[in-house]
């Protein structure tokens, strides 16, 4: 089987994570993908370098303001006084399931778009997230061109990502991006999610 892989995830190395009130090192690390890559190579699957599909596939499933936020927030994170120089992490959550106006202040936008404490944004997060979404798009392209199956080796993961909210280590929803891309050719697309909270995000 063809395995689509992007090295762009390697710089995404999140550190900050809060679980049950305790600050922990994020366990969503580059080794997740490199371990899978080694296994694919060992079993002689053909590793294909990812293509660049532009902004359209991600824009088909995410809002424009969220994509702009995710692309620019690390650079803008120098705006608030005393902001961390390492990673962007929310400290308020104005969304909270209730209707609210879109925050004007960056700290409010961080809380609006980063849904929990497992999706810190670092210097290389945007590049990694877009690379993973390209892997998913590339796999969908191969299937539309006649491959029986293709494996998108995506990191960061994506299936918990919402239309305009990162969630649980996910930023761009790779699954939804592939499914929406397949809909260019197929009227109906099935998604099988083996995680315990099937459908969350996707
Ligand atoms: Zn999960």
PDB file of C-alpha atoms and ligand atoms in Angstrom:
ATOM      1  CA  UNK A   1       0.000   0.000   0.000  1.00  0.00           C
ATOM      2  CA  UNK A   2       1.133   3.559  -0.621  1.00  0.00           C
ATOM      3  CA  UNK A   3       1.886   5.474   2.582  1.00  0.00           C
ATOM      4  CA  UNK A   4       1.758   9.262   2.382  1.00  0.00           C
ATOM      5  CA  UNK A   5       4.144  10.970   4.746  1.00  0.00           C
ATOM      6  CA  UNK A   6       5.299  14.518   5.435  1.00  0.00           C
ATOM      7  CA  UNK A   7       8.371  15.442   7.459  1.00  0.00           C
ATOM      8  CA  UNK A   8       6.714  18.731   8.370  1.00  0.00           C
ATOM      9  CA  UNK A   9       5.457  17.244  11.656  1.00  0.00           C
ATOM     10  CA  UNK A  10       8.970  16.866  13.093  1.00  0.00           C
ATOM     11  CA  UNK A  11       9.162  20.456  14.323  1.00  0.00           C
ATOM     12  CA  UNK A  12       5.831  20.175  16.138  1.00  0.00           C
ATOM     13  CA  UNK A  13       6.965  19.122  19.585  1.00  0.00           C
ATOM     14  CA  UNK A  14       4.287  20.254  22.073  1.00  0.00           C
ATOM     15  CA  UNK A  15       5.361  20.480  25.691  1.00  0.00           C
ATOM     16  CA  UNK A  16       2.435  21.846  27.674  1.00  0.00           C
ATOM     17  CA  UNK A  17      -0.491  19.642  28.652  1.00  0.00           C
ATOM     18  CA  UNK A  18      -2.844  19.675  31.613  1.00  0.00           C
ATOM     19  CA  UNK A  19      -4.565  16.506  32.715  1.00  0.00           C
ATOM     20  CA  UNK A  20      -6.732  16.245  35.847  1.00  0.00           C
ATOM     21  CA  UNK A  21      -5.325  19.522  37.152  1.00  0.00           C
ATOM     22  CA  UNK A  22      -1.693  18.578  36.719  1.00  0.00           C
ATOM     23  CA  UNK A  23       0.752  20.091  34.250  1.00  0.00           C
ATOM     24  CA  UNK A  24       2.261  17.259  32.231  1.00  0.00           C
ATOM     25  CA  UNK A  25       4.565  16.933  29.260  1.00  0.00           C
ATOM     26  CA  UNK A  26       2.473  16.384  26.150  1.00  0.00           C
ATOM     27  CA  UNK A  27       2.729  12.782  25.026  1.00  0.00           C
ATOM     28  CA  UNK A  28       1.781  13.664  21.432  1.00  0.00           C
ATOM     29  CA  UNK A  29       5.369  13.576  20.190  1.00  0.00           C
ATOM     30  CA  UNK A  30       7.165  13.141  16.822  1.00  0.00           C
ATOM     31  CA  UNK A  31       7.918   9.506  17.743  1.00  0.00           C
ATOM     32  CA  UNK A  32       4.230   8.706  17.174  1.00  0.00           C
ATOM     33  CA  UNK A  33       4.718   9.210  13.450  1.00  0.00           C
ATOM     34  CA  UNK A  34       8.314   8.046  13.095  1.00  0.00           C
ATOM     35  CA  UNK A  35       7.425   4.716  14.770  1.00  0.00           C
ATOM     36  CA  UNK A  36       4.615   4.175  12.258  1.00  0.00           C
ATOM     37  CA  UNK A  37       6.904   5.211   9.390  1.00  0.00           C
ATOM     38  CA  UNK A  38       9.558   2.676  10.446  1.00  0.00           C
ATOM     39  CA  UNK A  39       6.915  -0.072  10.587  1.00  0.00           C
ATOM     40  CA  UNK A  40       5.646   0.852   7.112  1.00  0.00           C
ATOM     41  CA  UNK A  41       9.185   0.779   5.708  1.00  0.00           C
ATOM     42  CA  UNK A  42       9.979  -2.506   7.449  1.00  0.00           C
ATOM     43  CA  UNK A  43       6.914  -4.083   5.843  1.00  0.00           C
ATOM     44  CA  UNK A  44       7.953  -2.640   2.444  1.00  0.00           C
ATOM     45  CA  UNK A  45       5.042  -0.351   1.870  1.00  0.00           C
ATOM     46  CA  UNK A  46       5.856   2.389  -0.630  1.00  0.00           C
ATOM     47  CA  UNK A  47       6.386   5.680   1.210  1.00  0.00           C
ATOM     48  CA  UNK A  48       5.293   8.585  -1.001  1.00  0.00           C
ATOM     49  CA  UNK A  49       6.362  12.183  -0.228  1.00  0.00           C
ATOM     50  CA  UNK A  50       3.331  14.377   0.286  1.00  0.00           C
ATOM     51  CA  UNK A  51       2.192  16.848  -2.359  1.00  0.00           C
ATOM     52  CA  UNK A  52       1.102  20.465  -1.855  1.00  0.00           C
ATOM     53  CA  UNK A  53      -2.614  20.900  -2.446  1.00  0.00           C
ATOM     54  CA  UNK A  54      -2.882  24.569  -1.546  1.00  0.00           C
ATOM     55  CA  UNK A  55      -5.397  26.137   0.808  1.00  0.00           C
ATOM     56  CA  UNK A  56      -8.605  24.785  -0.741  1.00  0.00           C
ATOM     57  CA  UNK A  57      -8.841  21.349   0.971  1.00  0.00           C
ATOM     58  CA  UNK A  58      -8.541  22.776   4.502  1.00  0.00           C
ATOM     59  CA  UNK A  59     -10.782  25.722   3.643  1.00  0.00           C
ATOM     60  CA  UNK A  60     -13.480  23.229   2.622  1.00  0.00           C
ATOM     61  CA  UNK A  61     -13.872  22.068   6.238  1.00  0.00           C
ATOM     62  CA  UNK A  62     -12.609  24.920   8.456  1.00  0.00           C
ATOM     63  CA  UNK A  63     -13.717  28.528   8.857  1.00  0.00           C
ATOM     64  CA  UNK A  64     -11.567  31.300   7.384  1.00  0.00           C
ATOM     65  CA  UNK A  65     -11.126  33.019  10.760  1.00  0.00           C
ATOM     66  CA  UNK A  66      -9.917  29.788  12.374  1.00  0.00           C
ATOM     67  CA  UNK A  67      -7.381  29.129   9.616  1.00  0.00           C
ATOM     68  CA  UNK A  68      -6.134  32.713   9.855  1.00  0.00           C
ATOM     69  CA  UNK A  69      -5.887  32.366  13.641  1.00  0.00           C
ATOM     70  CA  UNK A  70      -3.960  29.100  13.490  1.00  0.00           C
ATOM     71  CA  UNK A  71      -1.546  30.410  10.857  1.00  0.00           C
ATOM     72  CA  UNK A  72      -0.760  33.656  12.651  1.00  0.00           C
ATOM     73  CA  UNK A  73      -1.293  33.089  16.377  1.00  0.00           C
ATOM     74  CA  UNK A  74       2.249  32.056  17.269  1.00  0.00           C
ATOM     75  CA  UNK A  75       3.679  35.249  15.774  1.00  0.00           C
ATOM     76  CA  UNK A  76       0.919  37.348  17.354  1.00  0.00           C
ATOM     77  CA  UNK A  77       1.496  35.784  20.770  1.00  0.00           C
ATOM     78  CA  UNK A  78       4.050  38.481  21.562  1.00  0.00           C
ATOM     79  CA  UNK A  79       1.174  41.024  21.731  1.00  0.00           C
ATOM     80  CA  UNK A  80      -0.190  40.273  25.232  1.00  0.00           C
ATOM     81  CA  UNK A  81       1.983  41.387  28.158  1.00  0.00           C
ATOM     82  CA  UNK A  82       4.006  38.561  29.699  1.00  0.00           C
ATOM     83  CA  UNK A  83       2.850  35.917  27.202  1.00  0.00           C
ATOM     84  CA  UNK A  84       4.872  32.715  27.051  1.00  0.00           C
ATOM     85  CA  UNK A  85       7.491  32.764  24.289  1.00  0.00           C
ATOM     86  CA  UNK A  86       7.350  28.982  23.888  1.00  0.00           C
ATOM     87  CA  UNK A  87       3.770  27.978  23.228  1.00  0.00           C
ATOM     88  CA  UNK A  88       0.294  29.477  22.940  1.00  0.00           C
ATOM     89  CA  UNK A  89      -1.994  28.068  25.629  1.00  0.00           C
ATOM     90  CA  UNK A  90      -5.506  29.268  26.563  1.00  0.00           C
ATOM     91  CA  UNK A  91      -6.472  30.465  30.022  1.00  0.00           C
ATOM     92  CA  UNK A  92     -10.132  31.251  29.343  1.00  0.00           C
ATOM     93  CA  UNK A  93     -12.732  29.448  27.250  1.00  0.00           C
ATOM     94  CA  UNK A  94     -15.359  31.930  26.082  1.00  0.00           C
ATOM     95  CA  UNK A  95     -16.936  29.300  23.810  1.00  0.00           C
ATOM     96  CA  UNK A  96     -17.984  26.846  26.556  1.00  0.00           C
ATOM     97  CA  UNK A  97     -20.919  25.592  24.494  1.00  0.00           C
ATOM     98  CA  UNK A  98     -22.837  28.859  24.845  1.00  0.00           C
ATOM     99  CA  UNK A  99     -23.390  31.354  22.022  1.00  0.00           C
ATOM    100  CA  UNK A 100     -20.898  34.201  22.313  1.00  0.00           C
ATOM    101  CA  UNK A 101     -19.590  37.000  20.149  1.00  0.00           C
ATOM    102  CA  UNK A 102     -16.179  36.512  18.562  1.00  0.00           C
ATOM    103  CA  UNK A 103     -13.511  37.798  20.959  1.00  0.00           C
ATOM    104  CA  UNK A 104     -11.615  40.877  19.815  1.00  0.00           C
ATOM    105  CA  UNK A 105      -8.670  40.342  22.143  1.00  0.00           C
ATOM    106  CA  UNK A 106      -6.089  37.718  21.263  1.00  0.00           C
ATOM    107  CA  UNK A 107      -6.348  36.010  24.666  1.00  0.00           C
ATOM    108  CA  UNK A 108     -10.072  35.579  24.056  1.00  0.00           C
ATOM    109  CA  UNK A 109      -9.456  34.244  20.544  1.00  0.00           C
ATOM    110  CA  UNK A 110      -6.940  31.723  21.919  1.00  0.00           C
ATOM    111  CA  UNK A 111      -9.596  30.446  24.323  1.00  0.00           C
ATOM    112  CA  UNK A 112     -12.225  30.449  21.571  1.00  0.00           C
ATOM    113  CA  UNK A 113     -10.147  28.440  19.102  1.00  0.00           C
ATOM    114  CA  UNK A 114      -8.088  26.169  21.391  1.00  0.00           C
ATOM    115  CA  UNK A 115     -10.738  24.024  23.026  1.00  0.00           C
ATOM    116  CA  UNK A 116      -8.746  22.343  25.767  1.00  0.00           C
ATOM    117  CA  UNK A 117      -5.310  22.162  27.381  1.00  0.00           C
ATOM    118  CA  UNK A 118      -3.994  19.503  24.997  1.00  0.00           C
ATOM    119  CA  UNK A 119      -3.486  21.661  21.917  1.00  0.00           C
ATOM    120  CA  UNK A 120      -0.699  24.122  22.611  1.00  0.00           C
ATOM    121  CA  UNK A 121       0.470  25.971  19.499  1.00  0.00           C
ATOM    122  CA  UNK A 122       4.226  26.252  18.937  1.00  0.00           C
ATOM    123  CA  UNK A 123       6.476  27.680  16.237  1.00  0.00           C
ATOM    124  CA  UNK A 124       5.999  24.707  13.873  1.00  0.00           C
ATOM    125  CA  UNK A 125       2.400  23.705  14.641  1.00  0.00           C
ATOM    126  CA  UNK A 126       0.833  25.343  11.574  1.00  0.00           C
ATOM    127  CA  UNK A 127       3.352  23.777   9.193  1.00  0.00           C
ATOM    128  CA  UNK A 128       2.807  20.360  10.814  1.00  0.00           C
ATOM    129  CA  UNK A 129      -0.989  20.614  10.761  1.00  0.00           C
ATOM    130  CA  UNK A 130      -1.121  21.684   7.114  1.00  0.00           C
ATOM    131  CA  UNK A 131       1.338  18.914   6.176  1.00  0.00           C
ATOM    132  CA  UNK A 132      -0.855  16.305   7.873  1.00  0.00           C
ATOM    133  CA  UNK A 133      -3.955  17.593   6.077  1.00  0.00           C
ATOM    134  CA  UNK A 134      -2.031  17.381   2.785  1.00  0.00           C
ATOM    135  CA  UNK A 135      -1.226  13.718   3.573  1.00  0.00           C
ATOM    136  CA  UNK A 136      -4.948  13.025   3.976  1.00  0.00           C
ATOM    137  CA  UNK A 137      -5.774  14.910   0.774  1.00  0.00           C
ATOM    138  CA  UNK A 138      -3.016  13.093  -1.105  1.00  0.00           C
ATOM    139  CA  UNK A 139      -4.339   9.681  -0.002  1.00  0.00           C
ATOM    140  CA  UNK A 140      -7.837  10.685  -1.127  1.00  0.00           C
ATOM    141  CA  UNK A 141      -6.399  11.762  -4.507  1.00  0.00           C
ATOM    142  CA  UNK A 142      -4.710   8.370  -4.968  1.00  0.00           C
ATOM    143  CA  UNK A 143      -7.941   6.519  -4.232  1.00  0.00           C
ATOM    144  CA  UNK A 144      -9.870   8.733  -6.640  1.00  0.00           C
ATOM    145  CA  UNK A 145      -7.206   7.924  -9.261  1.00  0.00           C
ATOM    146  CA  UNK A 146      -7.797   4.201  -8.860  1.00  0.00           C
ATOM    147  CA  UNK A 147      -5.746   2.905  -5.895  1.00  0.00           C
ATOM    148  CA  UNK A 148      -7.730   0.353  -3.849  1.00  0.00           C
ATOM    149  CA  UNK A 149      -6.443   1.911  -0.607  1.00  0.00           C
ATOM    150  CA  UNK A 150      -3.886   4.397   0.620  1.00  0.00           C
ATOM    151  CA  UNK A 151      -2.571   5.223   4.093  1.00  0.00           C
ATOM    152  CA  UNK A 152      -2.169   8.840   5.158  1.00  0.00           C
ATOM    153  CA  UNK A 153       0.372   8.870   7.983  1.00  0.00           C
ATOM    154  CA  UNK A 154      -0.888  12.062   9.642  1.00  0.00           C
ATOM    155  CA  UNK A 155       0.667  13.853  12.557  1.00  0.00           C
ATOM    156  CA  UNK A 156      -0.654  15.819  14.357  1.00  0.00           C
ATOM    157  CA  UNK A 157      -3.836  13.749  14.452  1.00  0.00           C
ATOM    158  CA  UNK A 158      -7.006  15.467  13.324  1.00  0.00           C
ATOM    159  CA  UNK A 159     -10.230  13.692  14.131  1.00  0.00           C
ATOM    160  CA  UNK A 160     -11.032  15.727  17.260  1.00  0.00           C
ATOM    161  CA  UNK A 161     -10.619  19.033  15.402  1.00  0.00           C
ATOM    162  CA  UNK A 162     -13.815  21.040  14.915  1.00  0.00           C
ATOM    163  CA  UNK A 163     -14.743  23.549  12.231  1.00  0.00           C
ATOM    164  CA  UNK A 164     -13.089  26.353  14.167  1.00  0.00           C
ATOM    165  CA  UNK A 165     -11.683  24.752  17.291  1.00  0.00           C
ATOM    166  CA  UNK A 166      -8.581  22.695  17.977  1.00  0.00           C
ATOM    167  CA  UNK A 167      -9.200  19.898  20.432  1.00  0.00           C
ATOM    168  CA  UNK A 168      -7.328  17.037  22.076  1.00  0.00           C
ATOM    169  CA  UNK A 169      -3.976  17.250  20.191  1.00  0.00           C
ATOM    170  CA  UNK A 170      -5.814  17.954  16.889  1.00  0.00           C
ATOM    171  CA  UNK A 171      -5.737  21.221  14.911  1.00  0.00           C
ATOM    172  CA  UNK A 172      -6.889  20.594  11.343  1.00  0.00           C
ATOM    173  CA  UNK A 173      -9.286  17.698  10.832  1.00  0.00           C
ATOM    174  CA  UNK A 174      -7.426  15.377   8.469  1.00  0.00           C
ATOM    175  CA  UNK A 175     -10.287  12.869   8.341  1.00  0.00           C
ATOM    176  CA  UNK A 176     -12.885  15.468   7.401  1.00  0.00           C
ATOM    177  CA  UNK A 177     -10.487  17.000   4.871  1.00  0.00           C
ATOM    178  CA  UNK A 178     -10.045  13.625   3.122  1.00  0.00           C
ATOM    179  CA  UNK A 179     -13.776  12.860   3.275  1.00  0.00           C
ATOM    180  CA  UNK A 180     -14.713  16.258   1.850  1.00  0.00           C
ATOM    181  CA  UNK A 181     -12.085  15.860  -0.887  1.00  0.00           C
ATOM    182  CA  UNK A 182     -13.513  12.439  -1.827  1.00  0.00           C
ATOM    183  CA  UNK A 183     -16.943  14.019  -2.150  1.00  0.00           C
ATOM    184  CA  UNK A 184     -15.714  15.791  -5.278  1.00  0.00           C
ATOM    185  CA  UNK A 185     -16.051  12.406  -6.939  1.00  0.00           C
ATOM    186  CA  UNK A 186     -18.342  10.383  -4.684  1.00  0.00           C
ATOM    187  CA  UNK A 187     -21.795  11.368  -3.479  1.00  0.00           C
ATOM    188  CA  UNK A 188     -21.443   9.500  -0.187  1.00  0.00           C
ATOM    189  CA  UNK A 189     -18.334   8.833   1.896  1.00  0.00           C
ATOM    190  CA  UNK A 190     -18.220   6.642   5.019  1.00  0.00           C
ATOM    191  CA  UNK A 191     -15.935   7.454   7.967  1.00  0.00           C
ATOM    192  CA  UNK A 192     -14.948   4.639  10.348  1.00  0.00           C
ATOM    193  CA  UNK A 193     -13.392   6.066  13.525  1.00  0.00           C
ATOM    194  CA  UNK A 194     -12.031   3.456  15.943  1.00  0.00           C
ATOM    195  CA  UNK A 195     -11.429   5.944  18.763  1.00  0.00           C
ATOM    196  CA  UNK A 196     -13.756   5.739  21.788  1.00  0.00           C
ATOM    197  CA  UNK A 197     -15.484   9.038  21.030  1.00  0.00           C
ATOM    198  CA  UNK A 198     -16.442   8.397  17.443  1.00  0.00           C
ATOM    199  CA  UNK A 199     -17.660  11.453  15.593  1.00  0.00           C
ATOM    200  CA  UNK A 200     -16.128  14.009  17.978  1.00  0.00           C
ATOM    201  CA  UNK A 201     -14.825  16.713  15.645  1.00  0.00           C
ATOM    202  CA  UNK A 202     -15.182  14.823  12.394  1.00  0.00           C
TER     203      UNK A 202
HETATM  204 ZN1  LIG B   1      -9.455  10.421  21.249  1.00  0.00          ZN
END
